[in-house]
Amino acid sequence: MANNDIIIKALRAVGEEDAEYLVSLIGSTPGFPKEGIIFRDFMPVLADARGLDILMRGFAATLPVAPEDFDVVAGLESRGFLFGPALASRFGKGFVAIRKAGKLPPPVFAESYDLEYGSASVEVEQNAIHPGERVLIVDDLIATGGTARAGADLIKKAGGIVAGFSFLMELDGLDGCSRLSEAPISTLIAMPA
């Protein structure tokens, strides 16, 4: 995928100059965490005041649903915690953390899911989501969709409704968005896997 293809989604949200600047901050490390994977590092975006501002404006401009169509933002551990609260605050919403198993005090709802090398589980506190509450799920990237799928199932188990999914990056070719068909999805940037 050409650099121009990567920028196109962000371009629509924040303009050409800011889109190019945002993408220039995202690092790529081939072979990490294992051979055959390109690690996409957006931490330099957070360390840069202009980059962080562009990121948050981009997230806000590309919501998959209108702000009045969700009640709370849920961030997936761990990088969804970094910008989920800021996004929630921007729209006058609360924030709920979807954590890895064993990180929250009981009582919790839990949801397990398969990974290529085993299984994992995510949890949410039982009193964090109220029945019928509409939840926007936020994370840094969508790859195969396993964690986001488990987060959506967890929201439903807690009595909430998945209003949409919002990701900074989509890794093309991994088809993760197809696992999240029940609600609208937005991504700010698409990059090759």
Coordinates of C-alpha atoms in Angstrom, one line a residue:
M1 CA 0.0 0.0 0.0
A2 CA 1.4 3.4 -1.0
N3 CA 1.9 6.1 1.7
N4 CA -0.9 8.0 -0.1
D5 CA -3.3 5.1 0.5
I6 CA -2.4 5.1 4.2
I7 CA -3.1 8.8 4.5
I8 CA -6.5 8.9 2.6
K9 CA -8.8 8.1 5.6
A10 CA -7.0 10.5 7.9
L11 CA -6.9 13.1 5.1
R12 CA -10.7 13.3 5.0
A13 CA -10.8 13.8 8.8
V14 CA -8.0 16.3 9.5
G15 CA -6.7 17.6 6.2
E16 CA -3.6 16.7 4.0
E17 CA -0.9 18.4 6.0
D18 CA -2.0 17.1 9.4
A19 CA -2.7 13.6 8.0
E20 CA 0.8 13.4 6.6
Y21 CA 2.3 14.6 9.9
L22 CA 0.2 12.1 11.8
V23 CA 1.3 9.1 9.6
S24 CA 5.0 10.3 9.7
L25 CA 5.0 9.7 13.5
I26 CA 3.8 6.1 13.4
G27 CA 6.8 3.7 13.5
S28 CA 7.1 0.3 11.8
T29 CA 9.3 -2.4 13.2
P30 CA 9.5 -5.5 11.0
G31 CA 9.9 -8.9 12.8
F32 CA 8.5 -7.7 16.1
P33 CA 7.1 -9.3 18.3
K34 CA 7.9 -12.2 16.0
E35 CA 9.1 -12.9 12.5
G36 CA 6.6 -12.1 9.8
I37 CA 4.8 -9.3 11.8
I38 CA 5.3 -5.6 11.3
F39 CA 4.7 -3.8 14.6
R40 CA 2.9 -0.5 14.2
D41 CA 4.0 1.9 17.0
F42 CA 1.7 4.8 17.6
M43 CA 3.4 5.8 20.9
P44 CA 5.4 8.6 19.2
V45 CA 2.1 10.2 18.2
L46 CA 1.1 10.4 21.9
A47 CA 4.5 11.9 22.8
D48 CA 4.1 14.7 20.2
A49 CA 1.7 17.5 21.2
R50 CA 0.7 18.3 17.6
G51 CA 0.4 14.6 16.8
L52 CA -1.8 13.9 19.8
D53 CA -4.1 16.9 18.9
I54 CA -4.4 15.6 15.3
L55 CA -5.1 12.1 16.6
M56 CA -7.9 13.2 18.9
R57 CA -9.5 15.5 16.2
G58 CA -9.3 12.6 13.8
F59 CA -10.9 10.2 16.2
A60 CA -13.7 12.7 16.9
A61 CA -14.3 13.4 13.2
T62 CA -14.5 9.7 12.2
L63 CA -16.8 8.4 14.9
P64 CA -18.9 5.5 13.5
V65 CA -22.0 6.9 15.1
A66 CA -23.2 10.4 16.2
P67 CA -22.2 11.4 19.8
E68 CA -25.9 11.2 20.8
D69 CA -26.0 7.6 19.7
F70 CA -23.7 6.3 22.5
D71 CA -23.7 6.7 26.3
V72 CA -20.2 5.6 27.3
V73 CA -16.8 4.8 25.8
A74 CA -15.2 1.5 26.6
G75 CA -11.4 1.1 26.0
L76 CA -9.8 -2.2 25.3
E77 CA -6.7 -3.0 27.3
S78 CA -4.2 -1.5 27.1
R79 CA -3.9 1.1 24.4
G80 CA -7.6 1.8 24.3
F81 CA -7.0 3.3 27.8
L82 CA -4.7 5.9 26.4
F83 CA -7.2 7.8 24.3
G84 CA -10.5 6.4 25.3
P85 CA -10.9 8.7 28.3
A86 CA -9.9 11.8 26.3
L87 CA -12.5 10.8 23.6
A88 CA -15.2 10.2 26.3
S89 CA -14.4 13.5 27.9
R90 CA -14.6 15.4 24.6
F91 CA -18.2 14.2 24.2
G92 CA -19.3 14.4 27.8
K93 CA -19.4 10.6 28.2
G94 CA -18.1 8.2 30.9
F95 CA -15.3 5.7 30.3
V96 CA -15.2 2.0 31.1
A97 CA -12.1 -0.1 31.1
I98 CA -12.2 -3.6 29.5
R99 CA -9.3 -5.3 31.2
K100 CA -7.3 -8.5 30.9
A101 CA -8.4 -11.2 33.3
G102 CA -7.4 -10.8 36.9
K103 CA -6.9 -7.0 36.9
L104 CA -10.3 -5.9 38.3
P105 CA -11.8 -6.6 41.7
P106 CA -14.9 -8.9 41.7
P107 CA -17.6 -9.1 40.8
V108 CA -16.8 -9.0 37.1
F109 CA -18.3 -10.3 33.8
A110 CA -15.7 -12.2 31.8
E111 CA -15.4 -13.3 28.2
S112 CA -12.8 -15.7 26.8
Y113 CA -11.5 -15.8 23.3
D114 CA -9.0 -17.7 21.2
L115 CA -5.6 -16.5 20.1
E116 CA -3.3 -18.1 17.5
Y117 CA -1.2 -19.5 20.4
G118 CA -3.8 -20.1 23.1
S119 CA -6.6 -18.3 24.7
A120 CA -7.2 -15.1 26.7
S121 CA -10.0 -13.5 28.7
V122 CA -11.2 -9.9 29.2
E123 CA -13.3 -8.6 32.0
V124 CA -15.4 -5.6 33.0
E125 CA -16.7 -4.7 36.5
Q126 CA -20.4 -5.8 36.9
N127 CA -21.6 -2.3 37.8
A128 CA -19.7 -0.4 35.1
I129 CA -22.3 -0.8 32.3
H130 CA -26.0 -0.4 32.9
P131 CA -28.6 -2.4 31.1
G132 CA -29.4 -0.8 27.8
E133 CA -26.4 1.5 27.8
R134 CA -25.0 2.1 24.4
V135 CA -21.3 1.6 24.3
L136 CA -18.6 2.8 21.8
I137 CA -15.7 0.4 21.9
V138 CA -12.3 2.0 21.2
D139 CA -8.8 0.6 20.6
D140 CA -5.6 1.4 18.9
L141 CA -5.9 -1.1 16.0
I142 CA -8.1 -3.8 14.5
A143 CA -6.1 -6.8 13.2
T144 CA -7.9 -10.2 13.3
G145 CA -10.7 -8.8 15.5
G146 CA -10.4 -11.3 18.4
T147 CA -10.0 -8.8 21.2
A148 CA -12.7 -6.5 19.9
R149 CA -15.1 -9.4 19.3
A150 CA -14.6 -10.5 22.9
G151 CA -15.1 -6.9 24.1
A152 CA -18.4 -6.7 22.2
D153 CA -19.6 -10.0 23.6
L154 CA -18.6 -8.8 27.1
I155 CA -20.6 -5.6 26.7
K156 CA -23.7 -7.7 25.7
K157 CA -23.1 -10.0 28.7
A158 CA -23.1 -6.9 30.9
G159 CA -26.5 -5.8 29.5
G160 CA -25.1 -3.1 27.2
I161 CA -25.6 -2.5 23.5
V162 CA -22.6 -2.1 21.2
A163 CA -23.2 1.2 19.4
G164 CA -20.0 1.1 17.4
F165 CA -16.2 0.5 17.1
S166 CA -13.6 3.1 16.7
F167 CA -9.9 2.2 15.9
L168 CA -6.9 4.3 15.1
M169 CA -5.5 1.8 12.6
E170 CA -6.8 -1.1 10.6
L171 CA -4.3 -3.7 9.4
D172 CA -5.4 -4.5 5.8
G173 CA -5.7 -8.1 4.8
L174 CA -6.5 -9.6 8.2
D175 CA -10.2 -9.1 7.8
G176 CA -10.8 -8.2 11.5
C177 CA -13.7 -5.9 10.7
S178 CA -15.8 -8.8 9.4
R179 CA -15.9 -10.3 12.9
L180 CA -17.7 -7.1 14.1
S181 CA -20.7 -7.0 11.9
E182 CA -23.3 -6.0 14.5
A183 CA -22.3 -2.3 14.7
P184 CA -20.7 0.4 12.6
I185 CA -16.9 0.6 12.5
S186 CA -14.5 3.5 11.9
T187 CA -10.8 3.6 11.4
L188 CA -8.6 6.6 11.0
I189 CA -5.7 5.0 9.2
A190 CA -5.3 1.8 7.2
M191 CA -1.9 0.1 6.9
P192 CA -0.7 -3.2 5.4
A193 CA -0.4 -6.0 7.9

